[in-house]
mmCIF file of C-alpha atoms in Angstrom:
data_model
loop_
_atom_site.group_PDB
_atom_site.id
_atom_site.type_symbol
_atom_site.label_atom_id
_atom_site.label_comp_id
_atom_site.label_asym_id
_atom_site.label_seq_id
_atom_site.Cartn_x
_atom_site.Cartn_y
_atom_site.Cartn_z
ATOM 1 C CA MET O 1 -12.698 3.385 21.227
ATOM 2 C CA ARG O 2 -14.264 2.113 18.029
ATOM 3 C CA LYS O 3 -15.454 -1.441 17.541
ATOM 4 C CA VAL O 4 -13.581 -3.494 14.952
ATOM 5 C CA SER O 5 -15.144 -6.597 13.470
ATOM 6 C CA HIS O 6 -13.386 -9.919 13.035
ATOM 7 C CA THR O 7 -14.354 -9.770 9.360
ATOM 8 C CA ARG O 8 -12.403 -6.552 8.939
ATOM 9 C CA PHE O 9 -9.261 -8.059 10.430
ATOM 10 C CA ALA O 10 -9.651 -11.139 8.237
ATOM 11 C CA LEU O 11 -9.893 -8.908 5.173
ATOM 12 C CA LEU O 12 -6.848 -6.941 6.265
ATOM 13 C CA ALA O 13 -4.834 -10.115 6.748
ATOM 14 C CA ILE O 14 -5.882 -11.710 3.463
ATOM 15 C CA VAL O 15 -5.442 -8.709 1.210
ATOM 16 C CA GLY O 16 -2.922 -6.460 2.886
ATOM 17 C CA ALA O 17 0.081 -8.697 3.361
ATOM 18 C CA PRO O 18 0.824 -9.542 -0.288
ATOM 19 C CA LEU O 19 1.334 -5.944 -1.429
ATOM 20 C CA PHE O 20 3.393 -5.115 1.640
ATOM 21 C CA LEU O 21 5.569 -8.125 0.858
ATOM 22 C CA ALA O 22 5.774 -7.284 -2.841
ATOM 23 C CA ALA O 23 8.163 -4.461 -2.061
ATOM 24 C CA CYS O 24 10.711 -6.901 -0.675
ATOM 25 C CA SER O 25 10.315 -9.735 -3.165
ATOM 26 C CA ASN O 26 12.761 -10.157 -6.008
ATOM 27 C CA THR O 27 10.295 -12.366 -7.855
ATOM 28 C CA ILE O 28 7.918 -9.534 -8.743
ATOM 29 C CA PRO O 29 8.462 -8.443 -12.359
ATOM 30 C CA ASP O 30 8.592 -4.797 -13.445
ATOM 31 C CA GLY O 31 4.800 -4.584 -13.260
ATOM 32 C CA LEU O 32 2.713 -5.618 -10.294
ATOM 33 C CA THR O 33 1.492 -9.157 -10.456
ATOM 34 C CA VAL O 34 -2.226 -9.132 -10.967
ATOM 35 C CA GLU O 35 -3.822 -11.389 -8.380
ATOM 36 C CA PRO O 36 -7.280 -12.477 -9.596
ATOM 37 C CA ILE O 37 -8.690 -13.120 -6.117
ATOM 38 C CA GLN O 38 -7.137 -10.185 -4.274
ATOM 39 C CA GLY O 39 -7.858 -7.757 -7.078
ATOM 40 C CA SER O 40 -11.276 -9.172 -7.915
ATOM 41 C CA SER O 41 -14.261 -6.885 -8.074
ATOM 42 C CA ALA O 42 -15.917 -8.966 -5.330
ATOM 43 C CA ASN O 43 -12.944 -8.494 -3.018
ATOM 44 C CA ILE O 44 -12.708 -4.787 -3.778
ATOM 45 C CA ALA O 45 -16.461 -4.468 -3.145
ATOM 46 C CA SER O 46 -16.002 -6.151 0.235
ATOM 47 C CA LEU O 47 -13.131 -3.833 1.075
ATOM 48 C CA SER O 48 -15.198 -0.847 -0.062
ATOM 49 C CA ALA O 49 -17.874 -1.910 2.419
ATOM 50 C CA VAL O 50 -15.190 -1.879 5.125
ATOM 51 C CA VAL O 51 -14.051 1.594 4.012
ATOM 52 C CA ASN O 52 -17.661 2.845 3.983
ATOM 53 C CA ALA O 53 -18.242 1.465 7.473
ATOM 54 C CA ASN O 54 -14.967 2.988 8.742
ATOM 55 C CA PRO O 55 -14.388 6.146 6.665
ATOM 56 C CA SER O 56 -11.833 7.571 9.100
ATOM 57 C CA ASP O 57 -9.723 4.404 9.313
ATOM 58 C CA PRO O 58 -6.490 4.752 7.330
ATOM 59 C CA GLU O 59 -5.851 0.988 7.460
ATOM 60 C CA ALA O 60 -9.050 0.310 5.547
ATOM 61 C CA TYR O 61 -7.945 2.612 2.732
ATOM 62 C CA ASN O 62 -4.455 1.128 2.745
ATOM 63 C CA VAL O 63 -5.760 -2.419 2.369
ATOM 64 C CA ARG O 64 -8.205 -1.489 -0.372
ATOM 65 C CA GLY O 65 -5.399 0.398 -2.095
ATOM 66 C CA ALA O 66 -3.345 -2.799 -2.011
ATOM 67 C CA ALA O 67 -6.218 -4.685 -3.660
ATOM 68 C CA TYR O 68 -6.532 -1.996 -6.326
ATOM 69 C CA GLY O 69 -2.794 -2.273 -6.925
ATOM 70 C CA ARG O 70 -3.068 -6.038 -7.326
ATOM 71 C CA ALA O 71 -5.885 -5.475 -9.829
ATOM 72 C CA GLY O 72 -3.710 -3.091 -11.848
ATOM 73 C CA LYS O 73 -6.002 -0.165 -10.961
ATOM 74 C CA PHE O 74 -3.149 2.146 -10.053
ATOM 75 C CA SER O 75 -5.042 5.457 -10.003
ATOM 76 C CA GLN O 76 -7.584 4.060 -7.523
ATOM 77 C CA ALA O 77 -4.752 2.574 -5.460
ATOM 78 C CA LEU O 78 -3.021 5.953 -5.314
ATOM 79 C CA LYS O 79 -6.253 7.657 -4.222
ATOM 80 C CA ASP O 80 -6.635 5.192 -1.347
ATOM 81 C CA PHE O 81 -3.000 5.485 -0.254
ATOM 82 C CA ASN O 82 -3.301 9.289 -0.424
ATOM 83 C CA ARG O 83 -6.409 9.111 1.774
ATOM 84 C CA ALA O 84 -4.709 6.770 4.253
ATOM 85 C CA ILE O 85 -1.755 9.162 4.517
ATOM 86 C CA SER O 86 -4.022 12.192 4.917
ATOM 87 C CA LEU O 87 -5.784 10.433 7.803
ATOM 88 C CA ASN O 88 -2.493 9.345 9.378
ATOM 89 C CA PRO O 89 0.566 11.240 8.133
ATOM 90 C CA ARG O 90 2.819 8.792 10.038
ATOM 91 C CA PHE O 91 1.438 5.685 8.300
ATOM 92 C CA PHE O 92 4.754 4.423 6.969
ATOM 93 C CA GLN O 93 3.247 1.319 5.337
ATOM 94 C CA ALA O 94 0.947 3.479 3.206
ATOM 95 C CA TYR O 95 3.927 5.581 2.077
ATOM 96 C CA SER O 96 5.789 2.409 1.159
ATOM 97 C CA ASN O 97 2.781 0.963 -0.679
ATOM 98 C CA ARG O 98 2.277 4.198 -2.574
ATOM 99 C CA GLY O 99 5.993 4.154 -3.389
ATOM 100 C CA LEU O 100 5.562 0.684 -4.863
ATOM 101 C CA ILE O 101 2.773 1.901 -7.147
ATOM 102 C CA TYR O 102 4.840 4.911 -8.226
ATOM 103 C CA SER O 103 7.790 2.621 -8.891
ATOM 104 C CA ARG O 104 5.703 0.235 -10.987
ATOM 105 C CA THR O 105 4.371 3.136 -13.059
ATOM 106 C CA GLY O 106 7.850 4.536 -13.670
ATOM 107 C CA GLU O 107 7.505 7.564 -11.395
ATOM 108 C CA TYR O 108 10.805 6.877 -9.666
ATOM 109 C CA GLY O 109 11.265 10.299 -8.085
ATOM 110 C CA LEU O 110 7.879 10.078 -6.368
ATOM 111 C CA ALA O 111 8.581 6.476 -5.371
ATOM 112 C CA ALA O 112 11.918 7.405 -3.797
ATOM 113 C CA ARG O 113 10.273 10.295 -1.940
ATOM 114 C CA ASP O 114 7.671 7.936 -0.460
ATOM 115 C CA TYR O 115 10.191 5.278 0.500
ATOM 116 C CA ASN O 116 12.294 7.985 2.162
ATOM 117 C CA ALA O 117 9.227 9.182 4.080
ATOM 118 C CA ALA O 118 8.501 5.638 5.258
ATOM 119 C CA ILE O 119 12.116 5.242 6.413
ATOM 120 C CA GLN O 120 12.066 8.597 8.172
ATOM 121 C CA ILE O 121 8.956 7.553 10.111
ATOM 122 C CA ASN O 122 10.176 4.023 10.856
ATOM 123 C CA SER O 123 13.877 3.441 10.267
ATOM 124 C CA ASN O 124 13.389 -0.291 10.939
ATOM 125 C CA TYR O 125 10.919 -0.844 8.087
ATOM 126 C CA SER O 126 13.049 -3.005 5.806
ATOM 127 C CA GLU O 127 10.492 -3.124 2.984
ATOM 128 C CA ALA O 128 11.013 0.591 2.394
ATOM 129 C CA TYR O 129 14.789 0.153 2.119
ATOM 130 C CA VAL O 130 14.366 -2.675 -0.367
ATOM 131 C CA GLY O 131 11.799 -0.698 -2.356
ATOM 132 C CA ARG O 132 14.066 2.342 -2.424
ATOM 133 C CA GLY O 133 16.947 0.176 -3.578
ATOM 134 C CA ASP O 134 14.789 -1.200 -6.380
ATOM 135 C CA VAL O 135 13.890 2.342 -7.403
ATOM 136 C CA TYR O 136 17.535 3.404 -7.494
ATOM 137 C CA ASN O 137 18.416 0.295 -9.498
ATOM 138 C CA ASN O 138 15.521 0.667 -11.977
ATOM 139 C CA SER O 139 15.882 4.410 -12.511
ATOM 140 C CA ARG O 140 19.434 4.248 -13.884
#
């Protein structure tokens, strides 16, 4: 069993929750809200240190991907969500987060596919249903 630092969990809690919640919030405009602190280069550097220390941990990539998303760095966010999913193909939160990025960049088909994957893995994950509903509404 690998050792996990308290710092890592603090980073996960601070950065990860807002993007997960963004999928279910009606207050988020068509583009992701840029969060100066969460998407700051200092925060991303800290999260990169976590990723470098735990290169086989999909959660680390997922959280850094969320920070990249908050910074408006969508291609980097997608790379991290892709890596998280490759490390854990059943990581429904990473599918949902990637779906959010695809939705915000207008790639509705890819977003719907990811939300469907998240729902297939965890049919109780309400954020994926809300995100998928947003995609269906926005893609009309």
